[in-house]
CSV table of C-alpha atoms in Angstrom, one decimal:
chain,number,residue,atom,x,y,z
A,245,UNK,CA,52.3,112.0,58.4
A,246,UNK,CA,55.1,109.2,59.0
A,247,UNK,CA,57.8,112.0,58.3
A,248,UNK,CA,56.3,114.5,60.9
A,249,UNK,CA,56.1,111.8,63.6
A,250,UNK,CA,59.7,111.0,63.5
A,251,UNK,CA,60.4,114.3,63.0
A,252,UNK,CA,58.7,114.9,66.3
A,253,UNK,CA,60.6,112.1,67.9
A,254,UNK,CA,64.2,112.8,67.1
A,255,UNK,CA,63.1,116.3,68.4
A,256,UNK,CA,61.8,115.2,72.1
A,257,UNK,CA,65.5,114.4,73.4
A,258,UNK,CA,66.5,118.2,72.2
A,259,UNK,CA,63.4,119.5,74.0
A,260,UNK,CA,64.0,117.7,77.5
A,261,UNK,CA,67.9,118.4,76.8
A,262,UNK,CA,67.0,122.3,76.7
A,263,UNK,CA,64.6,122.4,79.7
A,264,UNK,CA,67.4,120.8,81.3
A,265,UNK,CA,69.6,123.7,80.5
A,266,UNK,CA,67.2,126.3,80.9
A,267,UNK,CA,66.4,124.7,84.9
A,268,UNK,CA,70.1,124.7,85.3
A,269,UNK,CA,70.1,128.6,84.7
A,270,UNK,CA,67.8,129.0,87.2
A,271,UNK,CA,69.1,126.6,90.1
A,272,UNK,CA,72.3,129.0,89.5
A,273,UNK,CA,70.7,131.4,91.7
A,274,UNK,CA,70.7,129.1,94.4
A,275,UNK,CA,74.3,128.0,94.3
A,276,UNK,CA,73.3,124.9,93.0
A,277,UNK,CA,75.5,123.2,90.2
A,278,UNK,CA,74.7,121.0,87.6
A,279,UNK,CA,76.5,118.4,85.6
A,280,UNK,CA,75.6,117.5,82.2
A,281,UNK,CA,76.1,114.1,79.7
A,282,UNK,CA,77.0,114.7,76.7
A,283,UNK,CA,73.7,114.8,75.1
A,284,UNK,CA,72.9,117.8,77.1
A,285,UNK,CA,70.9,115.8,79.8
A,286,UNK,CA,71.0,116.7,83.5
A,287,UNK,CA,73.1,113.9,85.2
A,288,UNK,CA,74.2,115.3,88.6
A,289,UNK,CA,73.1,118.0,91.3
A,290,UNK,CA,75.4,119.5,93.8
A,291,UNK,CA,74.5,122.4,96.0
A,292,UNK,CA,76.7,123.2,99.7
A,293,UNK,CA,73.9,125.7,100.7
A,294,UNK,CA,70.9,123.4,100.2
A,295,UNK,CA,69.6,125.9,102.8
A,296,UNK,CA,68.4,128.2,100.1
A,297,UNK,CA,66.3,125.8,97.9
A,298,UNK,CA,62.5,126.4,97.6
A,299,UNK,CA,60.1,124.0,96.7
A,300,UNK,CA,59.8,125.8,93.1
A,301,UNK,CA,64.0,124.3,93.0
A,302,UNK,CA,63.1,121.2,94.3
A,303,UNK,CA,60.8,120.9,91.5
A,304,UNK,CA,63.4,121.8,88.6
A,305,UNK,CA,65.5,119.5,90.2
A,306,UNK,CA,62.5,116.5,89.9
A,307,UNK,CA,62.2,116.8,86.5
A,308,UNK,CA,65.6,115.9,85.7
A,309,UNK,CA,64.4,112.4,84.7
A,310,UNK,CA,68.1,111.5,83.8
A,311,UNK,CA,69.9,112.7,87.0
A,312,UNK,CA,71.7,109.7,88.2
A,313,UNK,CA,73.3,111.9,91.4
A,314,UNK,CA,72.2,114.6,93.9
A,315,UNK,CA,73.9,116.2,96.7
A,316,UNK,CA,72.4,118.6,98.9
A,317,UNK,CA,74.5,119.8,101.9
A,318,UNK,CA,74.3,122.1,104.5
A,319,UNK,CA,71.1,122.1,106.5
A,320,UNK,CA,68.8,121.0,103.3
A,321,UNK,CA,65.1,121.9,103.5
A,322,UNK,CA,64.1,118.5,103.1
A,323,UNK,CA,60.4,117.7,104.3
A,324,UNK,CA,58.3,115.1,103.8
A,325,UNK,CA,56.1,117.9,101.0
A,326,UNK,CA,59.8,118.7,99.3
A,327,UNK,CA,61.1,115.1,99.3
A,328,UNK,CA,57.8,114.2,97.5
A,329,UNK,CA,58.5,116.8,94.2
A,330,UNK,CA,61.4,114.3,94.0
A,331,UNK,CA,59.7,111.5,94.1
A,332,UNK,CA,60.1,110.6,90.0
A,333,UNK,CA,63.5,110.2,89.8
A,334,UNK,CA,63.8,106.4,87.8
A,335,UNK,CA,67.8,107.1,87.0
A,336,UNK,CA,68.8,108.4,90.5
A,337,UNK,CA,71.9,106.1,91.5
A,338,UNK,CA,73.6,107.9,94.3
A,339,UNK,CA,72.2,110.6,97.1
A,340,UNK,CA,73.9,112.6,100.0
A,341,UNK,CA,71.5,114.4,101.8
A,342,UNK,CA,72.7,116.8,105.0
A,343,UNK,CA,70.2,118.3,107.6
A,344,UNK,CA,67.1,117.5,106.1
A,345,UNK,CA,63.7,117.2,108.0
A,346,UNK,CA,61.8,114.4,106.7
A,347,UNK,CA,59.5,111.2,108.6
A,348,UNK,CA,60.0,107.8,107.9
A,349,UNK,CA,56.8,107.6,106.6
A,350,UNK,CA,58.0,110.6,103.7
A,351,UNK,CA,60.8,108.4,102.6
A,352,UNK,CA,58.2,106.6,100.5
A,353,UNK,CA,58.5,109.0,98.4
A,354,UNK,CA,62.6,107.6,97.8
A,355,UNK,CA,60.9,104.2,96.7
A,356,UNK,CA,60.6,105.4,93.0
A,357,UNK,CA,64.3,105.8,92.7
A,358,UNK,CA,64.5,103.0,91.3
A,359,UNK,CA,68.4,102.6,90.2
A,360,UNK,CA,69.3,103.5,93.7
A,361,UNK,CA,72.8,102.2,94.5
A,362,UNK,CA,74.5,104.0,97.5
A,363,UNK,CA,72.7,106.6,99.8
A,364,UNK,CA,73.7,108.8,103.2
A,365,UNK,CA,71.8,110.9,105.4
A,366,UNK,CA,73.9,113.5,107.5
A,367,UNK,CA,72.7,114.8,110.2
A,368,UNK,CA,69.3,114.3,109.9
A,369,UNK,CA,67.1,116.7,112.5
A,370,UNK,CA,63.7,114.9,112.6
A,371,UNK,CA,64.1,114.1,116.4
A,372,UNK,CA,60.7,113.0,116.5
A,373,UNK,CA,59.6,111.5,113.4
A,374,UNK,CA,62.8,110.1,111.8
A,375,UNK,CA,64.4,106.6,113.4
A,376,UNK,CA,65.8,105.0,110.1
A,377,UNK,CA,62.3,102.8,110.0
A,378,UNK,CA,61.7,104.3,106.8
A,379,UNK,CA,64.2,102.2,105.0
A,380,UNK,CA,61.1,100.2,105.0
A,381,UNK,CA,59.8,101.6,102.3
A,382,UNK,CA,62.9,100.8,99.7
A,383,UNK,CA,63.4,96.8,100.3
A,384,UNK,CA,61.8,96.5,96.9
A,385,UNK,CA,65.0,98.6,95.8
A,386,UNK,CA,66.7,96.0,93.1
A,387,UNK,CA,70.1,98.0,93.7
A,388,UNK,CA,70.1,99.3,96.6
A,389,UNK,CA,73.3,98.2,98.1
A,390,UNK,CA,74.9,101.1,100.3
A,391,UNK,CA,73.5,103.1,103.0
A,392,UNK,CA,74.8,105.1,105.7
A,393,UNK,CA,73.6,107.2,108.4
A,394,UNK,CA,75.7,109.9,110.6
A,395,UNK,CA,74.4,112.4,113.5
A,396,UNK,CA,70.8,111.3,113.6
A,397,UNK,CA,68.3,109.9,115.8
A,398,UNK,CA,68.6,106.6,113.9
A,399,UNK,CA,67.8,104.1,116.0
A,400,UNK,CA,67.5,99.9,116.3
A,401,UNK,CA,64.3,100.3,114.3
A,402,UNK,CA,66.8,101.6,111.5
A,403,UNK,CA,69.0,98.7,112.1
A,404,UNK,CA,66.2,96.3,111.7
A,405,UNK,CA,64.8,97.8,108.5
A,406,UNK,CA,68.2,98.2,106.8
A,407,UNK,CA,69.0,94.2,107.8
A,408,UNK,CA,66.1,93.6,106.1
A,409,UNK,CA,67.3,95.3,102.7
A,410,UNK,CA,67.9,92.5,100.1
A,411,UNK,CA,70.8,93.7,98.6
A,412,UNK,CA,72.6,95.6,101.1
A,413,UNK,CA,76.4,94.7,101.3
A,414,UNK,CA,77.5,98.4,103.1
A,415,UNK,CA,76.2,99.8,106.2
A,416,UNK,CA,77.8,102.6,108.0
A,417,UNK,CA,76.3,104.0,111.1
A,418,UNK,CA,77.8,106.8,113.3
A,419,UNK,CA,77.4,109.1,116.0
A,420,UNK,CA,73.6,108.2,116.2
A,421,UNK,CA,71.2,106.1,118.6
A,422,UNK,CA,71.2,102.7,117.3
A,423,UNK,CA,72.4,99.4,120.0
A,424,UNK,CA,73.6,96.3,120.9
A,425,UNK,CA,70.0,95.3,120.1
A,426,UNK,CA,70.1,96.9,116.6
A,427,UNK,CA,73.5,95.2,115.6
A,428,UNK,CA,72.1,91.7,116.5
A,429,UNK,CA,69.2,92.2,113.5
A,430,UNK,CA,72.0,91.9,111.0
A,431,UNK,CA,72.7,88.3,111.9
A,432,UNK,CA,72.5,86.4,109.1
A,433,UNK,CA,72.5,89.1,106.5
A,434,UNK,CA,73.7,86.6,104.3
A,435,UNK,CA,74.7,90.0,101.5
A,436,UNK,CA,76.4,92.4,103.4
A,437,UNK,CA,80.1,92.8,102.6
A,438,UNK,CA,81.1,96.1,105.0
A,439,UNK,CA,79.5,97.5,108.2
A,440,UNK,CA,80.3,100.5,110.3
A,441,UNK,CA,79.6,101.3,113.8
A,442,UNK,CA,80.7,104.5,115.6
A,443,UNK,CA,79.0,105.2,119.4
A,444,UNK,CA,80.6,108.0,120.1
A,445,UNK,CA,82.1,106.8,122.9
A,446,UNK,CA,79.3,105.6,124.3
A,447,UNK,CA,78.2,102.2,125.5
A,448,UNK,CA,75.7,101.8,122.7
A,449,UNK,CA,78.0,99.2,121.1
A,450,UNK,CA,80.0,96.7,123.0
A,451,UNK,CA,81.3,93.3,122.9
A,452,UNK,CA,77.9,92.5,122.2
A,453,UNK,CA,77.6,93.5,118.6
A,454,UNK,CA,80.8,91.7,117.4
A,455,UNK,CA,78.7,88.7,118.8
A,456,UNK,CA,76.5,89.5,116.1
A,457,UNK,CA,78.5,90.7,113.7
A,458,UNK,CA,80.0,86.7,113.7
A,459,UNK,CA,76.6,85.8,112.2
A,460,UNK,CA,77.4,87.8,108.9
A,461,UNK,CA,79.6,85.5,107.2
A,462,UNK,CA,80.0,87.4,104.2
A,463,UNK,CA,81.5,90.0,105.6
A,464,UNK,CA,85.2,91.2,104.4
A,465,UNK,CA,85.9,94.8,106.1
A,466,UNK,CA,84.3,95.6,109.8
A,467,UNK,CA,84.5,99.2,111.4
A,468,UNK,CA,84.2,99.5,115.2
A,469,UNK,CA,85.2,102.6,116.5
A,470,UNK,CA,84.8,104.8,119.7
A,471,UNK,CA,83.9,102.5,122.0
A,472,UNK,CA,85.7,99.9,124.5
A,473,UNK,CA,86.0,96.2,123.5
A,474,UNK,CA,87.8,93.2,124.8
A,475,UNK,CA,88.7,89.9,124.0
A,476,UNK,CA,84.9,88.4,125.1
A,477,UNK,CA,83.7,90.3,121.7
A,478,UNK,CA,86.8,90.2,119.4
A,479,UNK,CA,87.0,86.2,119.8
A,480,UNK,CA,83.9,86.4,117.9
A,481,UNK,CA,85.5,87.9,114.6
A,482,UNK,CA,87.8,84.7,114.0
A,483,UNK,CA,84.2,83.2,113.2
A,484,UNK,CA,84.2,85.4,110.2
A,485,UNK,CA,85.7,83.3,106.9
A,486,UNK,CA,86.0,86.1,104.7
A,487,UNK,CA,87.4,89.1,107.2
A,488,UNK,CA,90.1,90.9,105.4
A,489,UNK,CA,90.0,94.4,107.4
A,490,UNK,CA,89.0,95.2,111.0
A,491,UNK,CA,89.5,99.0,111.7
A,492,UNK,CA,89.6,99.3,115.5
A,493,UNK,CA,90.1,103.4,115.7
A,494,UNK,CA,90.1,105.6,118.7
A,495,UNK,CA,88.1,102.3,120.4
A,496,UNK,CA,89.9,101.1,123.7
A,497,UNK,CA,91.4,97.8,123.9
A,498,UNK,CA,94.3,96.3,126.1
A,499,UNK,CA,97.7,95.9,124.4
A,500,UNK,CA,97.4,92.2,125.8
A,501,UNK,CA,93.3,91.5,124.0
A,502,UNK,CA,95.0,93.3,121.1
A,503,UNK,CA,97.9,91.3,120.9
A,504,UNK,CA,95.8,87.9,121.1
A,505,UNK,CA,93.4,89.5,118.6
A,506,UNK,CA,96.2,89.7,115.7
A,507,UNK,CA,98.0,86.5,116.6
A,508,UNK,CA,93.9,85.2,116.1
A,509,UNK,CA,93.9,86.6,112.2
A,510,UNK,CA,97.3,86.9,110.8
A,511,UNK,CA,95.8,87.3,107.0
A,512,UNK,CA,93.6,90.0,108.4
A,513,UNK,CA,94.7,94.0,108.5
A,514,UNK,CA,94.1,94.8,111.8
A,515,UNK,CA,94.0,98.8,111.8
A,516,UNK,CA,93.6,101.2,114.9
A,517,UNK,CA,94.1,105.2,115.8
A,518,UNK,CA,94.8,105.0,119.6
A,519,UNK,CA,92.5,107.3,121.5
A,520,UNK,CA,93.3,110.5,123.0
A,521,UNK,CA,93.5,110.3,126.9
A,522,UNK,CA,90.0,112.7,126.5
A,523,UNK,CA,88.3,109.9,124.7
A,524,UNK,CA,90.3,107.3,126.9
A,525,UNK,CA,88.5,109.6,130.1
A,526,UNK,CA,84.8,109.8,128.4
A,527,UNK,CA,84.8,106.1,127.9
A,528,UNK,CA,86.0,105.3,131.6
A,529,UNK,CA,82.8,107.4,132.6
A,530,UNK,CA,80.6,105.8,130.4
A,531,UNK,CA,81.5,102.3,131.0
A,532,UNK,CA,82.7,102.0,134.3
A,533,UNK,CA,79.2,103.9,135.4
A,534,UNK,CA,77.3,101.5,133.4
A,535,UNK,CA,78.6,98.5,135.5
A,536,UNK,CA,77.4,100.0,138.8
């Protein structure tokens, strides 16, 4: 009896090994590739035409207990009902998820991934359902650490639900809705190591938000870009003790402001694109309307 159990045992990790395989096989016919450990277990997902997955795919791919990354570009068919045959996931480390369709409310489903390290969400289409509030569900994450969001309708509820992430030290946010308002909820996210903010040249994001960003002390690398700023908001990064990189790209600033900004943090790499005399012409509309 004692040799048939362990028999039985040492044979489990060949069994899930070959389903593994034998889902692979089929995923192939969605354009969907697979990477493997080297005991044969399903570690990583990759598909650029997520467009063709069905929920039977979406199932193969949630019983890959062992898959530690998935990336599904390209207008994935990711609803609250798909998103939920991925909900068991316990070794999933790092997602990339591009045009997908869920709510806030589905990304409960995420909050069983539970060695979640670095996620992003492009282009997310949920216009009416989707604001980033979601994050909501995954403070209980004990990894979590990265997350970005780019082309969405993420808005300041986002912002306050990701500042409320215990262990985030990366945010990057671009080209979506989020403010002034939603920068100031990071204030004393005593974690967070690197941010990102990129209007779109826009007045979303203005002298405002480097106010707040001076009340996240631990931060080393900060990303403004496509926007106007001045001295009135870049005074406000000498504040920061641990600043190492400030990318300023294709964001307008006067050669004077910029000047008094570097002489302000010699030990800190002050990087910046110029903008093109387009951007230079959208964010003279935008701004100088905004004052009138």
């Amino acid at each position: 009896m004692r040799t048939a159990t362990i028999a039985l045992l040492l044979a489990l990790p060949a069994s899930a090994a070959a389903d593994d395989r034998a889902a692979a096989e089929t995923l192939k016919g969605a354009k969907v590739e697979v990477k493997f450990d080297k005991a044969g277990t399903a570690v990583g997902v990759f598909c650029k035409e997520s467009h063709l997955l069905t929920p039977e795919h979406f199932k193969l791919i949630g019983a890959f207990k062992g898959l530690k990354e998935l990336t599904l570009y390209n207008k994935c068919p990711l609803t609250d009902e798909t998103l939920a045959l991925l909900a068991d996931l316990p070794a999933l480390e790092k997602v990339g998820i591009d045009g997908a369709t869920f709510s806030d409310a589905g990304m409960k489903h995420m909050a069983g991934w539970k060695a979640l390290k670095q996620m992003t969400f492009f282009h997310e289409l949920n216009k009416k359902e989707f604001t980033g509030a979601g994050l909501a569900h995954l403070t209980e994450l004990p990894q979590f650490e990265s997350f970005g969001c780019g082309g969405s309708p993420f808005t300041d509820a986002g912002m306050e639900a990701a500042a409320k992430l215990p262990h985030l030290r990366d945010l990057r946010v671009w080209h979506t809705m989020n403010t002034d308002a939603g920068t100031a909820k990071l204030a004393g996210a005593g974690k967070l190591r690197s941010v990102w903010l990129a209007p779109q040249f826009t007045t979303r994001i203005t002298d405002a938000s480097l106010e707040a960003l001076a009340g996240c002390p631990s931060l080393e690398e900060v990303k403004v870009t496509e926007t106007r700023l001045t001295w009135a908001g870049l005074r406000h990064l000498t504040k920061l003790p641990n600043l190492k990189t400030l990318n300023l790209d294709e964001t307008d600033i006067s050669d004077a402001d910029l000047a008094k900004l570097k002489d302000a943090l010699p030990k800190v790499e002050v990087v910046r694109k110029p903008p093109t005399e387009q951007q230079l012409k959208w964010l003279a509309e935008r701004f100088d309307k905004s004052k009138k």
